[in-house]
Short mmCIF file of C-alpha atoms and ligand atoms in Angstrom, two decimals:
data_model
loop_
_atom_site.label_atom_id
_atom_site.label_comp_id
_atom_site.label_asym_id
_atom_site.label_seq_id
_atom_site.Cartn_x
_atom_site.Cartn_y
_atom_site.Cartn_z
CA UNK U 1 66.12 -99.78 8.87
CA UNK U 2 64.92 -103.15 11.28
CA UNK U 3 64.55 -103.10 14.83
CA UNK U 4 67.86 -104.66 15.78
CA UNK U 5 69.93 -101.83 13.99
CA UNK U 6 67.78 -99.00 15.60
CA UNK U 7 68.67 -100.86 18.76
CA UNK U 8 72.34 -100.85 18.22
CA UNK U 9 71.26 -97.33 17.27
CA UNK U 10 70.70 -96.04 19.57
CA UNK U 11 73.13 -97.42 22.42
CA UNK U 12 75.77 -96.56 20.31
CA UNK U 13 74.21 -92.59 20.48
CA UNK U 14 74.23 -93.19 24.87
CA UNK U 15 77.93 -94.78 24.82
CA UNK U 16 78.71 -91.93 22.62
CA UNK U 17 77.12 -89.09 24.65
CA UNK U 18 78.67 -90.43 27.87
CA UNK U 19 82.23 -91.00 26.05
CA UNK U 20 81.67 -87.08 25.79
CA UNK U 21 81.30 -86.63 29.56
CA UNK U 22 83.97 -89.04 30.57
CA UNK U 23 86.94 -87.36 28.94
CA UNK U 24 85.36 -83.95 29.91
CA UNK U 25 84.96 -85.44 33.95
CA UNK U 26 88.90 -86.67 33.17
CA UNK U 27 90.33 -83.88 31.87
CA UNK U 28 89.04 -81.82 34.38
CA UNK U 29 89.81 -84.24 37.37
CA UNK U 30 93.38 -84.81 36.04
CA UNK U 31 94.14 -81.05 35.97
CA UNK U 32 95.75 -79.55 38.45
CA UNK U 33 93.15 -77.25 39.98
CA UNK U 34 90.70 -77.45 42.92
CA UNK U 35 90.18 -80.42 45.10
CA UNK U 36 86.80 -80.51 45.23
CA UNK U 37 86.10 -80.06 41.95
CA UNK U 38 88.75 -82.51 40.62
CA UNK U 39 86.72 -85.01 43.17
CA UNK U 40 83.46 -84.34 41.74
CA UNK U 41 84.33 -85.10 38.17
CA UNK U 42 86.24 -88.18 39.12
CA UNK U 43 82.94 -89.47 40.27
CA UNK U 44 81.37 -88.88 37.19
CA UNK U 45 84.17 -90.41 35.35
CA UNK U 46 83.63 -93.47 37.23
CA UNK U 47 79.91 -93.15 37.07
CA UNK U 48 80.21 -92.76 33.16
CA UNK U 49 83.01 -95.15 32.98
CA UNK U 50 79.95 -97.49 34.09
CA UNK U 51 77.32 -96.73 32.22
CA UNK U 52 79.89 -97.51 28.91
CA UNK U 53 80.26 -100.73 30.67
CA UNK U 54 76.78 -101.82 31.02
CA UNK U 55 75.93 -100.58 27.84
CA UNK U 56 78.55 -101.98 25.95
CA UNK U 57 77.15 -105.61 28.09
CA UNK U 58 73.34 -104.72 26.35
CA UNK U 59 74.72 -105.14 22.62
CA UNK U 60 77.27 -107.61 23.04
CA UNK U 61 74.46 -109.99 24.72
CA UNK U 62 71.86 -108.84 23.49
CA UNK U 63 73.55 -110.16 19.76
CA UNK U 64 74.63 -113.45 21.02
CA UNK U 65 70.68 -113.46 22.99
CA UNK U 66 69.55 -113.28 18.52
CA UNK U 67 72.32 -115.15 17.58
CA UNK U 68 72.52 -118.37 20.13
CA UNK U 69 70.13 -118.10 22.45
CA UNK U 70 71.47 -119.33 25.16
CA UNK U 71 72.93 -116.92 27.49
CA UNK U 72 74.10 -117.68 31.13
CA UNK U 73 72.24 -117.36 34.05
CA UNK U 74 74.48 -114.46 34.90
CA UNK U 75 74.57 -113.32 31.78
CA UNK U 76 70.81 -112.77 31.37
CA UNK U 77 70.81 -111.24 34.95
CA UNK U 78 73.54 -108.63 33.70
CA UNK U 79 70.72 -108.55 30.55
CA UNK U 80 67.25 -108.21 32.22
CA UNK U 81 68.59 -105.62 34.31
CA UNK U 82 71.03 -103.90 32.17
CA UNK U 83 67.97 -103.40 29.89
CA UNK U 84 65.50 -102.32 32.40
CA UNK U 85 67.17 -99.77 34.04
CA UNK U 86 68.19 -98.30 30.47
CA UNK U 87 65.21 -98.62 29.00
CA UNK U 88 63.98 -94.97 29.76
CA UNK U 89 66.72 -93.27 28.63
CA UNK U 90 67.20 -95.74 25.79
CA UNK U 91 63.56 -94.05 24.75
CA UNK U 92 63.92 -90.98 25.31
CA UNK U 93 67.58 -90.84 22.85
CA UNK U 94 64.90 -92.83 20.41
CA UNK U 95 62.75 -89.79 21.06
CA UNK U 96 65.24 -87.06 20.33
CA UNK U 97 67.34 -88.53 17.42
CA UNK U 98 63.40 -89.56 16.01
CA UNK U 99 64.46 -93.24 15.78
CA UNK U 100 61.06 -94.87 15.64
CA UNK U 101 60.77 -95.60 19.32
CA UNK U 102 58.45 -99.25 18.38
CA UNK U 103 61.68 -100.76 16.88
CA UNK U 104 62.92 -100.27 20.50
CA UNK U 105 59.85 -101.05 21.61
CA UNK U 106 59.97 -104.57 20.02
CA UNK U 107 63.04 -105.11 20.18
CA UNK U 108 63.11 -104.69 24.58
CA UNK U 109 59.44 -106.88 24.39
CA UNK U 110 61.91 -109.71 22.19
CA UNK U 111 65.19 -109.87 24.80
CA UNK U 112 62.21 -110.59 27.23
CA UNK U 113 60.62 -112.81 25.62
CA UNK U 114 64.30 -114.91 24.69
CA UNK U 115 64.57 -114.24 28.70
CA UNK U 116 61.61 -115.57 29.70
CA UNK U 117 62.01 -118.50 27.28
CA UNK U 118 65.24 -119.22 28.54
CA UNK U 119 64.26 -120.10 31.88
CA UNK U 120 61.93 -122.94 31.57
CA UNK U 121 58.88 -121.98 33.45
CA UNK U 122 56.26 -124.58 33.86
CA UNK U 123 52.97 -123.47 35.60
CA UNK U 124 49.46 -124.95 36.53
CA UNK U 125 46.80 -124.15 33.72
CA UNK U 126 45.18 -121.52 36.66
CA UNK U 127 48.20 -119.99 37.44
CA UNK U 128 48.54 -118.51 33.75
CA UNK U 129 46.64 -115.23 33.00
CA UNK U 130 46.51 -114.49 29.17
CA UNK U 131 45.52 -110.51 28.96
CA UNK U 132 43.61 -109.03 26.15
CA UNK U 133 43.12 -105.46 24.68
CA UNK U 134 39.70 -104.18 24.09
CA UNK U 135 40.71 -103.25 20.89
CA UNK U 136 40.89 -106.83 19.72
CA UNK U 137 37.14 -107.00 19.69
CA UNK U 138 35.02 -106.26 17.19
CA UNK U 139 34.42 -102.39 17.62
CA UNK U 140 30.24 -102.53 15.95
CA UNK U 141 29.94 -105.90 18.69
CA UNK U 142 27.52 -105.53 21.18
CA UNK U 143 28.62 -108.09 23.59
CA UNK U 144 30.18 -106.63 26.67
CA UNK U 145 33.34 -108.62 27.05
CA UNK U 146 35.24 -107.19 29.56
CA UNK U 147 33.89 -108.89 32.17
CA UNK U 148 33.50 -111.35 30.71
CA UNK U 149 35.33 -113.37 27.82
CA UNK U 150 32.45 -115.82 27.48
CA UNK U 151 29.97 -113.47 26.58
CA UNK U 152 31.51 -113.49 23.12
CA UNK U 153 28.42 -115.12 20.79
CA UNK U 154 31.73 -116.42 18.30
CA UNK U 155 30.10 -114.35 15.18
CA UNK U 156 33.99 -115.20 14.16
CA UNK U 157 34.00 -111.11 13.18
CA UNK U 158 36.86 -110.86 15.19
CA UNK U 159 39.84 -113.01 17.21
CA UNK U 160 37.73 -113.53 20.07
CA UNK U 161 35.95 -116.45 18.68
CA UNK U 162 39.22 -117.94 18.10
CA UNK U 163 40.38 -117.16 21.20
CA UNK U 164 37.79 -118.19 23.53
CA UNK U 165 38.56 -121.72 21.95
CA UNK U 166 41.72 -121.20 22.89
CA UNK U 167 40.54 -120.52 26.62
CA UNK U 168 38.06 -123.64 26.37
CA UNK U 169 40.57 -125.86 24.73
CA UNK U 170 43.43 -125.16 27.11
CA UNK U 171 41.41 -124.80 30.49
CA UNK U 172 43.28 -121.05 31.21
CA UNK U 173 41.57 -118.03 32.53
CA UNK U 174 41.79 -115.17 29.75
CA UNK U 175 40.71 -111.61 30.19
CA UNK U 176 40.29 -108.43 28.51
CA UNK U 177 41.66 -105.20 29.62
CA UNK U 178 40.41 -101.67 28.30
CA UNK U 179 43.78 -99.81 29.61
CA UNK U 180 46.86 -100.41 32.38
CA UNK U 181 44.52 -100.00 35.33
CA UNK U 182 42.52 -102.95 34.81
CA UNK U 183 44.77 -104.69 34.04
CA UNK U 184 46.50 -104.30 37.39
CA UNK U 185 43.59 -105.01 38.90
CA UNK U 186 43.20 -108.53 36.78
CA UNK U 187 46.30 -109.01 38.03
CA UNK U 188 45.68 -108.45 41.56
CA UNK U 189 42.51 -110.24 42.06
CA UNK U 190 43.58 -113.20 40.09
CA UNK U 191 47.75 -113.68 41.84
CA UNK U 192 48.54 -115.67 38.53
CA UNK U 193 52.50 -116.89 38.47
CA UNK U 194 52.77 -116.16 34.32
CA UNK U 195 51.09 -113.62 32.39
CA UNK U 196 50.92 -114.02 28.31
CA UNK U 197 50.16 -110.13 27.22
CA UNK U 198 48.57 -109.64 24.14
CA UNK U 199 48.91 -105.51 23.29
CA UNK U 200 50.89 -102.78 20.71
CA UNK U 201 54.95 -102.53 21.07
CA UNK U 202 54.29 -99.23 23.46
CA UNK U 203 51.79 -101.11 25.59
CA UNK U 204 53.47 -104.37 25.63
CA UNK U 205 56.84 -102.84 26.96
CA UNK U 206 55.12 -100.25 29.74
CA UNK U 207 53.54 -103.25 30.99
CA UNK U 208 56.46 -105.60 30.65
CA UNK U 209 58.40 -103.08 32.70
CA UNK U 210 55.86 -102.23 35.02
CA UNK U 211 54.88 -105.75 36.23
CA UNK U 212 58.16 -106.58 38.53
CA UNK U 213 58.43 -110.33 39.57
CA UNK U 214 56.28 -111.75 37.27
CA UNK U 215 57.18 -113.45 34.02
CA UNK U 216 55.53 -111.74 31.00
CA UNK U 217 55.57 -113.03 27.27
CA UNK U 218 54.25 -110.71 25.66
CA UNK U 219 52.27 -111.51 21.58
CA UNK U 220 52.13 -107.94 19.35
CA UNK U 221 49.05 -107.35 17.83
CA UNK U 222 47.99 -106.62 14.33
CA UNK U 223 46.72 -103.12 13.29
CA UNK U 224 45.35 -103.02 9.69
CA UNK U 225 42.89 -100.85 10.60
CA UNK U 226 44.90 -98.57 12.12
CA UNK U 227 45.96 -98.55 16.11
CA UNK U 228 43.47 -99.24 18.67
CA UNK U 229 40.76 -100.38 16.60
CA UNK U 230 40.06 -104.10 15.39
CA UNK U 231 42.85 -105.08 15.84
CA UNK U 232 44.15 -108.67 15.47
CA UNK U 233 46.39 -111.28 17.01
CA UNK U 234 48.04 -114.56 15.07
CA UNK U 235 46.22 -117.21 17.46
CA UNK U 236 49.70 -119.55 16.21
CA UNK U 237 51.78 -117.32 18.27
CA UNK U 238 49.60 -117.32 21.17
CA UNK U 239 48.84 -120.31 21.44
CA UNK U 240 52.85 -120.86 21.14
CA UNK U 241 52.89 -118.40 24.38
CA UNK U 242 50.33 -120.28 26.24
CA UNK U 243 51.75 -123.81 25.46
CA UNK U 244 55.24 -122.59 26.68
CA UNK U 245 54.24 -121.80 30.08
CA UNK U 246 51.87 -124.64 30.54
CA UNK U 247 52.98 -127.84 28.32
S1 SF4 T 1 33.86 -112.30 17.93
FE1 SF4 T 1 32.63 -112.17 19.93
S2 SF4 T 1 33.48 -110.55 20.13
FE2 SF4 T 1 33.53 -111.04 17.95
S3 SF4 T 1 32.45 -109.27 16.87
FE3 SF4 T 1 31.69 -111.98 17.48
S4 SF4 T 1 30.44 -112.25 18.72
FE4 SF4 T 1 31.61 -109.77 19.61
#
């Protein structure tokens, strides 16, 4: 099952449950019994009507975004806030329905990327921060690049060499983070106006949802050796994300 189908399936599960609760709430709410319970049930009915409408708006707007890639500013805002609001619920639903969470995380990152690209944000090269995961470095490399990526000796055993070339070509800040805490520290210290982040589905989606108020373009890494070891990244896709902000 591809990512979009999994994403829609998870949303449909949520709508189904919301419809059931709405039905029960309205049934009790419009019955002829105690007034307080009726009031509470009608209140629940209103909440679940809102949930159903906003989930339907995610389905319609995300389909439009993937198909035509041209949402109006209002549609972009509705999609952005709705998906940010429901993202934890989507992951929870994927978990209990045994749908691959990484597919949901990837769709979330793709929607974020398309929304960011539709804004046409341009910044100075020194205002961009590229965040890399430590697992891109060859695991046997003896040079410490977490403090300074320029400590790479360009041996070519991992993609860090090509990334250092990108750093020199565009004159941008590129740092390596060993985890979320260090990534947040780099952001606080360097105060970027935009971020390009390379990571796996889980770290990209959690990073994007954590970093509020800053545009983040996510670039998915490749894991030919399994997770968290000797990972790779498409230099073309990374360069394309960098160029989006600074050219
Ligand atoms: S390219 Fe750089 S970081 Fe990668 S193994 Fe060689 S020296 Fe180490």
